[in-house]
Amino acid sequence: AEILTTRDHYVAVFRTQAEVRDLAPDFGRTAALDRWAVMATAPGDGVDFVSRFFAPRKGVPEDPVTGSAHCVLTPFWSQRLGRTDLSACQISRRGGSLACRLLGDRVELSGRVAPFLQGTIEI
């Protein structure tokens, strides 16, 4: 329905969750774009919005759940829906749900995570 841009991303806005779910991107062509990532988004079925995130140029064909993408998508959907508290679902194969809150020029995200690393850093 729409193609928007940020400095680093394309944001492809679709009409339905099914359209986003059914995407089968050509990662070679996606990697050749002049932006390093593509976010696909649409109104959700049972959530305010859904998304998928593709960054093959950075070695990430599809990221399962992307906090930085939701920092872009939350203000977009907040303006469209007229609310600052939103529910979102990234509908990649692994997927995940997020609670998103727009706080002025900041975005607060919360949800469950799948830890992959634990350690201590000494400075």
mmCIF file of N, CA and C in Angstrom:
data_model
loop_
_atom_site.group_PDB
_atom_site.id
_atom_site.type_symbol
_atom_site.label_atom_id
_atom_site.label_comp_id
_atom_site.label_asym_id
_atom_site.label_seq_id
_atom_site.Cartn_x
_atom_site.Cartn_y
_atom_site.Cartn_z
ATOM 1 N N ALA A 1 0.825 -1.207 0.000
ATOM 2 C CA ALA A 1 0.000 0.000 0.000
ATOM 3 C C ALA A 1 0.860 1.258 0.000
ATOM 4 N N GLU A 2 1.986 1.226 0.729
ATOM 5 C CA GLU A 2 2.880 2.382 0.819
ATOM 6 C C GLU A 2 4.317 1.903 0.975
ATOM 7 N N ILE A 3 5.260 2.701 0.495
ATOM 8 C CA ILE A 3 6.680 2.483 0.762
ATOM 9 C C ILE A 3 7.195 3.777 1.381
ATOM 10 N N LEU A 4 7.708 3.691 2.595
ATOM 11 C CA LEU A 4 8.282 4.829 3.302
ATOM 12 C C LEU A 4 9.768 4.565 3.490
ATOM 13 N N THR A 5 10.524 5.605 3.799
ATOM 14 C CA THR A 5 11.952 5.412 4.017
ATOM 15 C C THR A 5 12.417 6.126 5.267
ATOM 16 N N THR A 6 13.436 5.557 5.877
ATOM 17 C CA THR A 6 14.237 6.241 6.884
ATOM 18 C C THR A 6 15.635 6.337 6.275
ATOM 19 N N ARG A 7 16.572 6.849 7.000
ATOM 20 C CA ARG A 7 17.944 6.924 6.491
ATOM 21 C C ARG A 7 18.478 5.536 6.132
ATOM 22 N N ASP A 8 18.112 4.518 6.914
ATOM 23 C CA ASP A 8 18.680 3.179 6.755
ATOM 24 C C ASP A 8 17.717 2.120 6.262
ATOM 25 N N HIS A 9 16.422 2.393 6.254
ATOM 26 C CA HIS A 9 15.418 1.348 6.027
ATOM 27 C C HIS A 9 14.372 1.746 4.987
ATOM 28 N N TYR A 10 13.795 0.721 4.402
ATOM 29 C CA TYR A 10 12.518 0.865 3.718
ATOM 30 C C TYR A 10 11.462 0.323 4.664
ATOM 31 N N VAL A 11 10.314 0.969 4.702
ATOM 32 C CA VAL A 11 9.174 0.492 5.474
ATOM 33 C C VAL A 11 8.061 0.236 4.465
ATOM 34 N N ALA A 12 7.736 -1.024 4.276
ATOM 35 C CA ALA A 12 6.684 -1.426 3.344
ATOM 36 C C ALA A 12 5.415 -1.659 4.153
ATOM 37 N N VAL A 13 4.409 -0.845 3.901
ATOM 38 C CA VAL A 13 3.145 -0.919 4.644
ATOM 39 C C VAL A 13 2.140 -1.689 3.795
ATOM 40 N N PHE A 14 1.656 -2.785 4.344
ATOM 41 C CA PHE A 14 0.682 -3.634 3.659
ATOM 42 C C PHE A 14 -0.695 -3.435 4.271
ATOM 43 N N ARG A 15 -1.710 -3.913 3.575
ATOM 44 C CA ARG A 15 -3.092 -3.747 4.056
ATOM 45 C C ARG A 15 -3.476 -4.786 5.109
ATOM 46 N N THR A 16 -2.896 -6.005 5.019
ATOM 47 C CA THR A 16 -3.343 -7.072 5.916
ATOM 48 C C THR A 16 -2.169 -7.846 6.508
ATOM 49 N N GLN A 17 -2.434 -8.453 7.639
ATOM 50 C CA GLN A 17 -1.452 -9.320 8.286
ATOM 51 C C GLN A 17 -1.082 -10.480 7.374
ATOM 52 N N ALA A 18 -2.044 -11.030 6.659
ATOM 53 C CA ALA A 18 -1.782 -12.168 5.774
ATOM 54 C C ALA A 18 -0.763 -11.807 4.699
ATOM 55 N N GLU A 19 -0.834 -10.587 4.165
ATOM 56 C CA GLU A 19 0.128 -10.178 3.144
ATOM 57 C C GLU A 19 1.551 -10.178 3.704
ATOM 58 N N VAL A 20 1.717 -9.701 4.925
ATOM 59 C CA VAL A 20 3.044 -9.676 5.559
ATOM 60 C C VAL A 20 3.501 -11.098 5.867
ATOM 61 N N ARG A 21 2.599 -11.893 6.412
ATOM 62 C CA ARG A 21 2.934 -13.290 6.753
ATOM 63 C C ARG A 21 3.404 -14.057 5.526
ATOM 64 N N ASP A 22 2.776 -13.836 4.395
ATOM 65 C CA ASP A 22 3.027 -14.634 3.201
ATOM 66 C C ASP A 22 4.189 -14.132 2.346
ATOM 67 N N LEU A 23 4.880 -13.089 2.773
ATOM 68 C CA LEU A 23 6.008 -12.581 1.992
ATOM 69 C C LEU A 23 7.088 -13.657 1.821
ATOM 70 N N ALA A 24 7.663 -13.698 0.632
ATOM 71 C CA ALA A 24 8.781 -14.591 0.330
ATOM 72 C C ALA A 24 9.835 -13.748 -0.388
ATOM 73 N N PRO A 25 10.605 -12.960 0.372
ATOM 74 C CA PRO A 25 11.529 -12.023 -0.265
ATOM 75 C C PRO A 25 12.667 -12.709 -1.015
ATOM 76 N N ASP A 26 13.124 -12.027 -2.043
ATOM 77 C CA ASP A 26 14.331 -12.413 -2.762
ATOM 78 C C ASP A 26 15.474 -11.709 -2.033
ATOM 79 N N PHE A 27 16.222 -12.437 -1.212
ATOM 80 C CA PHE A 27 17.237 -11.817 -0.357
ATOM 81 C C PHE A 27 18.381 -11.206 -1.154
ATOM 82 N N GLY A 28 18.689 -11.748 -2.320
ATOM 83 C CA GLY A 28 19.714 -11.152 -3.174
ATOM 84 C C GLY A 28 19.302 -9.766 -3.635
ATOM 85 N N ARG A 29 18.072 -9.628 -4.074
ATOM 86 C CA ARG A 29 17.574 -8.318 -4.508
ATOM 87 C C ARG A 29 17.418 -7.374 -3.325
ATOM 88 N N THR A 30 16.990 -7.906 -2.186
ATOM 89 C CA THR A 30 16.844 -7.071 -0.999
ATOM 90 C C THR A 30 18.204 -6.534 -0.558
ATOM 91 N N ALA A 31 19.226 -7.373 -0.596
ATOM 92 C CA ALA A 31 20.574 -6.946 -0.196
ATOM 93 C C ALA A 31 21.138 -5.884 -1.130
ATOM 94 N N ALA A 32 20.662 -5.837 -2.366
ATOM 95 C CA ALA A 32 21.171 -4.873 -3.346
ATOM 96 C C ALA A 32 20.487 -3.505 -3.258
ATOM 97 N N LEU A 33 19.486 -3.365 -2.403
ATOM 98 C CA LEU A 33 18.792 -2.082 -2.273
ATOM 99 C C LEU A 33 19.722 -1.015 -1.696
ATOM 100 N N ASP A 34 19.344 0.243 -1.830
ATOM 101 C CA ASP A 34 20.167 1.338 -1.315
ATOM 102 C C ASP A 34 19.955 1.611 0.173
ATOM 103 N N ARG A 35 19.127 0.856 0.831
ATOM 104 C CA ARG A 35 18.973 0.879 2.289
ATOM 105 C C ARG A 35 19.344 -0.516 2.775
ATOM 106 N N TRP A 36 19.831 -0.639 4.019
ATOM 107 C CA TRP A 36 20.327 -1.947 4.453
ATOM 108 C C TRP A 36 19.267 -2.861 5.049
ATOM 109 N N ALA A 37 18.040 -2.346 5.242
ATOM 110 C CA ALA A 37 16.999 -3.206 5.821
ATOM 111 C C ALA A 37 15.634 -2.829 5.259
ATOM 112 N N VAL A 38 14.733 -3.814 5.316
ATOM 113 C CA VAL A 38 13.345 -3.610 4.921
ATOM 114 C C VAL A 38 12.461 -4.109 6.054
ATOM 115 N N MET A 39 11.546 -3.250 6.483
ATOM 116 C CA MET A 39 10.532 -3.631 7.456
ATOM 117 C C MET A 39 9.211 -3.749 6.714
ATOM 118 N N ALA A 40 8.514 -4.839 6.908
ATOM 119 C CA ALA A 40 7.175 -5.015 6.360
ATOM 120 C C ALA A 40 6.209 -4.931 7.529
ATOM 121 N N THR A 41 5.116 -4.204 7.370
ATOM 122 C CA THR A 41 4.184 -4.016 8.479
ATOM 123 C C THR A 41 2.757 -3.884 7.952
ATOM 124 N N ALA A 42 1.815 -4.181 8.840
ATOM 125 C CA ALA A 42 0.383 -4.079 8.507
ATOM 126 C C ALA A 42 -0.407 -4.054 9.810
ATOM 127 N N PRO A 43 -1.664 -3.620 9.749
ATOM 128 C CA PRO A 43 -2.526 -3.789 10.919
ATOM 129 C C PRO A 43 -2.593 -5.279 11.261
ATOM 130 N N GLY A 44 -2.683 -5.581 12.541
ATOM 131 C CA GLY A 44 -2.690 -6.978 12.955
ATOM 132 C C GLY A 44 -4.071 -7.524 13.242
ATOM 133 N N ASP A 45 -4.156 -8.840 13.229
ATOM 134 C CA ASP A 45 -5.366 -9.544 13.647
ATOM 135 C C ASP A 45 -5.198 -9.857 15.132
ATOM 136 N N GLY A 46 -5.824 -9.092 15.998
ATOM 137 C CA GLY A 46 -5.711 -9.323 17.437
ATOM 138 C C GLY A 46 -4.622 -8.503 18.107
ATOM 139 N N VAL A 47 -3.808 -7.795 17.343
ATOM 140 C CA VAL A 47 -2.815 -6.844 17.858
ATOM 141 C C VAL A 47 -2.918 -5.583 17.010
ATOM 142 N N ASP A 48 -2.313 -4.503 17.492
ATOM 143 C CA ASP A 48 -2.392 -3.254 16.733
ATOM 144 C C ASP A 48 -1.658 -3.329 15.402
ATOM 145 N N PHE A 49 -0.457 -3.945 15.395
ATOM 146 C CA PHE A 49 0.274 -4.085 14.139
ATOM 147 C C PHE A 49 1.204 -5.285 14.187
ATOM 148 N N VAL A 50 1.539 -5.761 12.990
ATOM 149 C CA VAL A 50 2.485 -6.863 12.828
ATOM 150 C C VAL A 50 3.645 -6.378 11.968
ATOM 151 N N SER A 51 4.734 -7.150 12.008
ATOM 152 C CA SER A 51 5.888 -6.779 11.201
ATOM 153 C C SER A 51 6.755 -7.995 10.911
ATOM 154 N N ARG A 52 7.644 -7.796 9.929
ATOM 155 C CA ARG A 52 8.770 -8.684 9.659
ATOM 156 C C ARG A 52 9.943 -7.782 9.311
ATOM 157 N N PHE A 53 11.177 -8.254 9.550
ATOM 158 C CA PHE A 53 12.369 -7.430 9.367
ATOM 159 C C PHE A 53 13.415 -8.214 8.599
ATOM 160 N N PHE A 54 13.866 -7.634 7.481
ATOM 161 C CA PHE A 54 14.823 -8.285 6.592
ATOM 162 C C PHE A 54 16.060 -7.400 6.443
ATOM 163 N N ALA A 55 17.245 -7.958 6.703
ATOM 164 C CA ALA A 55 18.502 -7.206 6.566
ATOM 165 C C ALA A 55 19.601 -8.099 5.995
ATOM 166 N N PRO A 56 19.391 -8.674 4.810
ATOM 167 C CA PRO A 56 20.394 -9.585 4.260
ATOM 168 C C PRO A 56 21.743 -8.914 3.985
ATOM 169 N N ARG A 57 21.744 -7.623 3.728
ATOM 170 C CA ARG A 57 23.018 -6.926 3.498
ATOM 171 C C ARG A 57 23.893 -6.987 4.742
ATOM 172 N N LYS A 58 23.291 -7.068 5.924
ATOM 173 C CA LYS A 58 24.024 -7.158 7.190
ATOM 174 C C LYS A 58 24.165 -8.603 7.656
ATOM 175 N N GLY A 59 23.832 -9.567 6.800
ATOM 176 C CA GLY A 59 23.969 -10.976 7.161
ATOM 177 C C GLY A 59 22.795 -11.534 7.938
ATOM 178 N N VAL A 60 21.679 -10.820 7.946
ATOM 179 C CA VAL A 60 20.486 -11.255 8.678
ATOM 180 C C VAL A 60 19.327 -11.338 7.673
ATOM 181 N N PRO A 61 19.153 -12.498 7.028
ATOM 182 C CA PRO A 61 18.062 -12.593 6.063
ATOM 183 C C PRO A 61 16.719 -12.155 6.674
ATOM 184 N N GLU A 62 16.368 -12.741 7.830
ATOM 185 C CA GLU A 62 15.173 -12.292 8.564
ATOM 186 C C GLU A 62 15.456 -12.401 10.045
ATOM 187 N N ASP A 63 15.279 -11.295 10.744
ATOM 188 C CA ASP A 63 15.479 -11.281 12.186
ATOM 189 C C ASP A 63 14.182 -11.719 12.864
ATOM 190 N N PRO A 64 14.258 -12.577 13.881
ATOM 191 C CA PRO A 64 13.039 -13.097 14.501
ATOM 192 C C PRO A 64 12.196 -12.022 15.196
ATOM 193 N N VAL A 65 12.830 -11.181 16.020
ATOM 194 C CA VAL A 65 12.120 -10.102 16.709
ATOM 195 C C VAL A 65 13.117 -8.953 16.845
ATOM 196 N N THR A 66 12.752 -7.777 16.350
ATOM 197 C CA THR A 66 13.706 -6.688 16.178
ATOM 198 C C THR A 66 13.280 -5.453 16.960
ATOM 199 N N GLY A 67 13.963 -5.189 18.073
ATOM 200 C CA GLY A 67 13.641 -4.019 18.886
ATOM 201 C C GLY A 67 13.814 -2.721 18.126
ATOM 202 N N SER A 68 14.908 -2.585 17.380
ATOM 203 C CA SER A 68 15.152 -1.327 16.665
ATOM 204 C C SER A 68 14.062 -1.057 15.633
ATOM 205 N N ALA A 69 13.536 -2.091 15.000
ATOM 206 C CA ALA A 69 12.450 -1.894 14.033
ATOM 207 C C ALA A 69 11.212 -1.337 14.731
ATOM 208 N N HIS A 70 10.953 -1.804 15.928
ATOM 209 C CA HIS A 70 9.773 -1.330 16.643
ATOM 210 C C HIS A 70 9.953 0.103 17.151
ATOM 211 N N CYS A 71 11.200 0.558 17.243
ATOM 212 C CA CYS A 71 11.435 1.969 17.568
ATOM 213 C C CYS A 71 11.067 2.862 16.391
ATOM 214 N N VAL A 72 11.060 2.334 15.193
ATOM 215 C CA VAL A 72 10.598 3.056 14.003
ATOM 216 C C VAL A 72 9.090 2.870 13.818
ATOM 217 N N LEU A 73 8.623 1.640 13.995
ATOM 218 C CA LEU A 73 7.222 1.329 13.719
ATOM 219 C C LEU A 73 6.263 1.878 14.774
ATOM 220 N N THR A 74 6.699 1.977 16.018
ATOM 221 C CA THR A 74 5.803 2.468 17.074
ATOM 222 C C THR A 74 5.340 3.900 16.807
ATOM 223 N N PRO A 75 6.225 4.856 16.512
ATOM 224 C CA PRO A 75 5.722 6.205 16.204
ATOM 225 C C PRO A 75 4.809 6.235 14.972
ATOM 226 N N PHE A 76 5.147 5.428 13.960
ATOM 227 C CA PHE A 76 4.317 5.363 12.755
ATOM 228 C C PHE A 76 2.898 4.914 13.098
ATOM 229 N N TRP A 77 2.784 3.769 13.781
ATOM 230 C CA TRP A 77 1.453 3.246 14.101
ATOM 231 C C TRP A 77 0.757 4.068 15.175
ATOM 232 N N SER A 78 1.512 4.662 16.080
ATOM 233 C CA SER A 78 0.914 5.528 17.096
ATOM 234 C C SER A 78 0.179 6.692 16.434
ATOM 235 N N GLN A 79 0.824 7.299 15.444
ATOM 236 C CA GLN A 79 0.193 8.411 14.729
ATOM 237 C C GLN A 79 -1.032 7.927 13.955
ATOM 238 N N ARG A 80 -0.919 6.778 13.289
ATOM 239 C CA ARG A 80 -2.047 6.247 12.504
ATOM 240 C C ARG A 80 -3.243 5.877 13.378
ATOM 241 N N LEU A 81 -2.952 5.302 14.561
ATOM 242 C CA LEU A 81 -4.025 4.791 15.412
ATOM 243 C C LEU A 81 -4.463 5.780 16.488
ATOM 244 N N GLY A 82 -3.683 6.848 16.683
ATOM 245 C CA GLY A 82 -4.066 7.866 17.667
ATOM 246 C C GLY A 82 -3.891 7.421 19.104
ATOM 247 N N ARG A 83 -2.957 6.498 19.346
ATOM 248 C CA ARG A 83 -2.691 6.007 20.709
ATOM 249 C C ARG A 83 -1.195 5.878 20.912
ATOM 250 N N THR A 84 -0.759 5.935 22.170
ATOM 251 C CA THR A 84 0.671 5.794 22.458
ATOM 252 C C THR A 84 1.025 4.406 22.987
ATOM 253 N N ASP A 85 0.064 3.640 23.461
ATOM 254 C CA ASP A 85 0.292 2.271 23.933
ATOM 255 C C ASP A 85 -0.233 1.297 22.879
ATOM 256 N N LEU A 86 0.668 0.471 22.349
ATOM 257 C CA LEU A 86 0.309 -0.411 21.246
ATOM 258 C C LEU A 86 0.785 -1.837 21.504
ATOM 259 N N SER A 87 0.071 -2.777 20.931
ATOM 260 C CA SER A 87 0.509 -4.178 20.970
ATOM 261 C C SER A 87 0.995 -4.552 19.575
ATOM 262 N N ALA A 88 2.083 -5.312 19.540
ATOM 263 C CA ALA A 88 2.693 -5.670 18.259
ATOM 264 C C ALA A 88 3.125 -7.124 18.276
ATOM 265 N N CYS A 89 3.219 -7.687 17.094
ATOM 266 C CA CYS A 89 3.727 -9.046 16.946
ATOM 267 C C CYS A 89 4.615 -9.082 15.712
ATOM 268 N N GLN A 90 5.852 -9.542 15.894
ATOM 269 C CA GLN A 90 6.707 -9.779 14.737
ATOM 270 C C GLN A 90 6.443 -11.207 14.308
ATOM 271 N N ILE A 91 5.973 -11.376 13.094
ATOM 272 C CA ILE A 91 5.448 -12.671 12.661
ATOM 273 C C ILE A 91 6.443 -13.444 11.799
ATOM 274 N N SER A 92 7.713 -13.401 12.208
ATOM 275 C CA SER A 92 8.718 -14.269 11.603
ATOM 276 C C SER A 92 8.418 -15.706 12.027
ATOM 277 N N ARG A 93 9.194 -16.649 11.547
ATOM 278 C CA ARG A 93 8.950 -18.045 11.901
ATOM 279 C C ARG A 93 9.006 -18.261 13.410
ATOM 280 N N ARG A 94 10.026 -17.689 14.088
ATOM 281 C CA ARG A 94 10.103 -17.805 15.545
ATOM 282 C C ARG A 94 9.155 -16.821 16.204
ATOM 283 N N GLY A 95 9.136 -15.584 15.729
ATOM 284 C CA GLY A 95 8.178 -14.570 16.143
ATOM 285 C C GLY A 95 8.227 -14.177 17.604
ATOM 286 N N GLY A 96 7.492 -13.143 17.911
ATOM 287 C CA GLY A 96 7.389 -12.681 19.285
ATOM 288 C C GLY A 96 6.445 -11.504 19.393
ATOM 289 N N SER A 97 5.911 -11.322 20.598
ATOM 290 C CA SER A 97 4.974 -10.242 20.889
ATOM 291 C C SER A 97 5.658 -9.165 21.697
ATOM 292 N N LEU A 98 5.279 -7.918 21.446
ATOM 293 C CA LEU A 98 5.863 -6.784 22.151
ATOM 294 C C LEU A 98 4.764 -5.829 22.582
ATOM 295 N N ALA A 99 4.974 -5.206 23.725
ATOM 296 C CA ALA A 99 4.170 -4.060 24.142
ATOM 297 C C ALA A 99 5.023 -2.841 23.829
ATOM 298 N N CYS A 100 4.450 -1.877 23.115
ATOM 299 C CA CYS A 100 5.192 -0.707 22.650
ATOM 300 C C CYS A 100 4.526 0.548 23.202
ATOM 301 N N ARG A 101 5.328 1.450 23.721
ATOM 302 C CA ARG A 101 4.792 2.702 24.261
ATOM 303 C C ARG A 101 5.617 3.862 23.722
ATOM 304 N N LEU A 102 4.932 4.830 23.141
ATOM 305 C CA LEU A 102 5.589 6.034 22.658
ATOM 306 C C LEU A 102 5.610 7.051 23.786
ATOM 307 N N LEU A 103 6.811 7.483 24.155
ATOM 308 C CA LEU A 103 7.010 8.446 25.241
ATOM 309 C C LEU A 103 7.725 9.666 24.664
ATOM 310 N N GLY A 104 6.980 10.552 24.015
ATOM 311 C CA GLY A 104 7.594 11.708 23.378
ATOM 312 C C GLY A 104 8.449 11.274 22.212
ATOM 313 N N ASP A 105 9.774 11.507 22.316
ATOM 314 C CA ASP A 105 10.678 11.095 21.236
ATOM 315 C C ASP A 105 11.387 9.783 21.564
ATOM 316 N N ARG A 106 10.860 9.044 22.529
ATOM 317 C CA ARG A 106 11.440 7.754 22.912
ATOM 318 C C ARG A 106 10.383 6.663 22.780
ATOM 319 N N VAL A 107 10.858 5.424 22.654
ATOM 320 C CA VAL A 107 9.965 4.269 22.581
ATOM 321 C C VAL A 107 10.366 3.286 23.672
ATOM 322 N N GLU A 108 9.395 2.828 24.418
ATOM 323 C CA GLU A 108 9.612 1.811 25.450
ATOM 324 C C GLU A 108 9.032 0.499 24.929
ATOM 325 N N LEU A 109 9.856 -0.544 24.941
ATOM 326 C CA LEU A 109 9.435 -1.865 24.483
ATOM 327 C C LEU A 109 9.507 -2.856 25.630
ATOM 328 N N SER A 110 8.560 -3.758 25.672
ATOM 329 C CA SER A 110 8.641 -4.832 26.662
ATOM 330 C C SER A 110 8.067 -6.105 26.054
ATOM 331 N N GLY A 111 8.495 -7.219 26.620
ATOM 332 C CA GLY A 111 8.055 -8.523 26.152
ATOM 333 C C GLY A 111 8.986 -9.589 26.693
ATOM 334 N N ARG A 112 8.708 -10.811 26.380
ATOM 335 C CA ARG A 112 9.562 -11.926 26.789
ATOM 336 C C ARG A 112 10.721 -12.042 25.818
ATOM 337 N N VAL A 113 11.864 -12.491 26.314
ATOM 338 C CA VAL A 113 13.038 -12.649 25.459
ATOM 339 C C VAL A 113 13.541 -14.081 25.508
ATOM 340 N N ALA A 114 14.316 -14.432 24.519
ATOM 341 C CA ALA A 114 15.009 -15.721 24.484
ATOM 342 C C ALA A 114 16.488 -15.426 24.708
ATOM 343 N N PRO A 115 16.974 -15.553 25.944
ATOM 344 C CA PRO A 115 18.378 -15.228 26.206
ATOM 345 C C PRO A 115 19.314 -16.125 25.398
ATOM 346 N N PHE A 116 20.395 -15.527 24.904
ATOM 347 C CA PHE A 116 21.363 -16.311 24.146
ATOM 348 C C PHE A 116 22.774 -16.140 24.667
ATOM 349 N N LEU A 117 22.983 -15.216 25.620
ATOM 350 C CA LEU A 117 24.325 -14.983 26.129
ATOM 351 C C LEU A 117 24.222 -14.433 27.543
ATOM 352 N N GLN A 118 25.096 -14.902 28.406
ATOM 353 C CA GLN A 118 25.173 -14.382 29.747
ATOM 354 C C GLN A 118 26.650 -14.235 30.080
ATOM 355 N N GLY A 119 27.007 -13.137 30.727
ATOM 356 C CA GLY A 119 28.418 -12.937 31.049
ATOM 357 C C GLY A 119 28.624 -11.709 31.896
ATOM 358 N N THR A 120 29.887 -11.444 32.179
ATOM 359 C CA THR A 120 30.287 -10.291 32.973
ATOM 360 C C THR A 120 31.347 -9.512 32.202
ATOM 361 N N ILE A 121 31.196 -8.211 32.198
ATOM 362 C CA ILE A 121 32.172 -7.338 31.553
ATOM 363 C C ILE A 121 32.846 -6.502 32.642
ATOM 364 N N GLU A 122 34.147 -6.492 32.644
ATOM 365 C CA GLU A 122 34.884 -5.655 33.595
ATOM 366 C C GLU A 122 35.524 -4.505 32.843
ATOM 367 N N ILE A 123 35.380 -3.309 33.411
ATOM 368 C CA ILE A 123 35.971 -2.130 32.801
ATOM 369 C C ILE A 123 37.039 -1.588 33.741
#
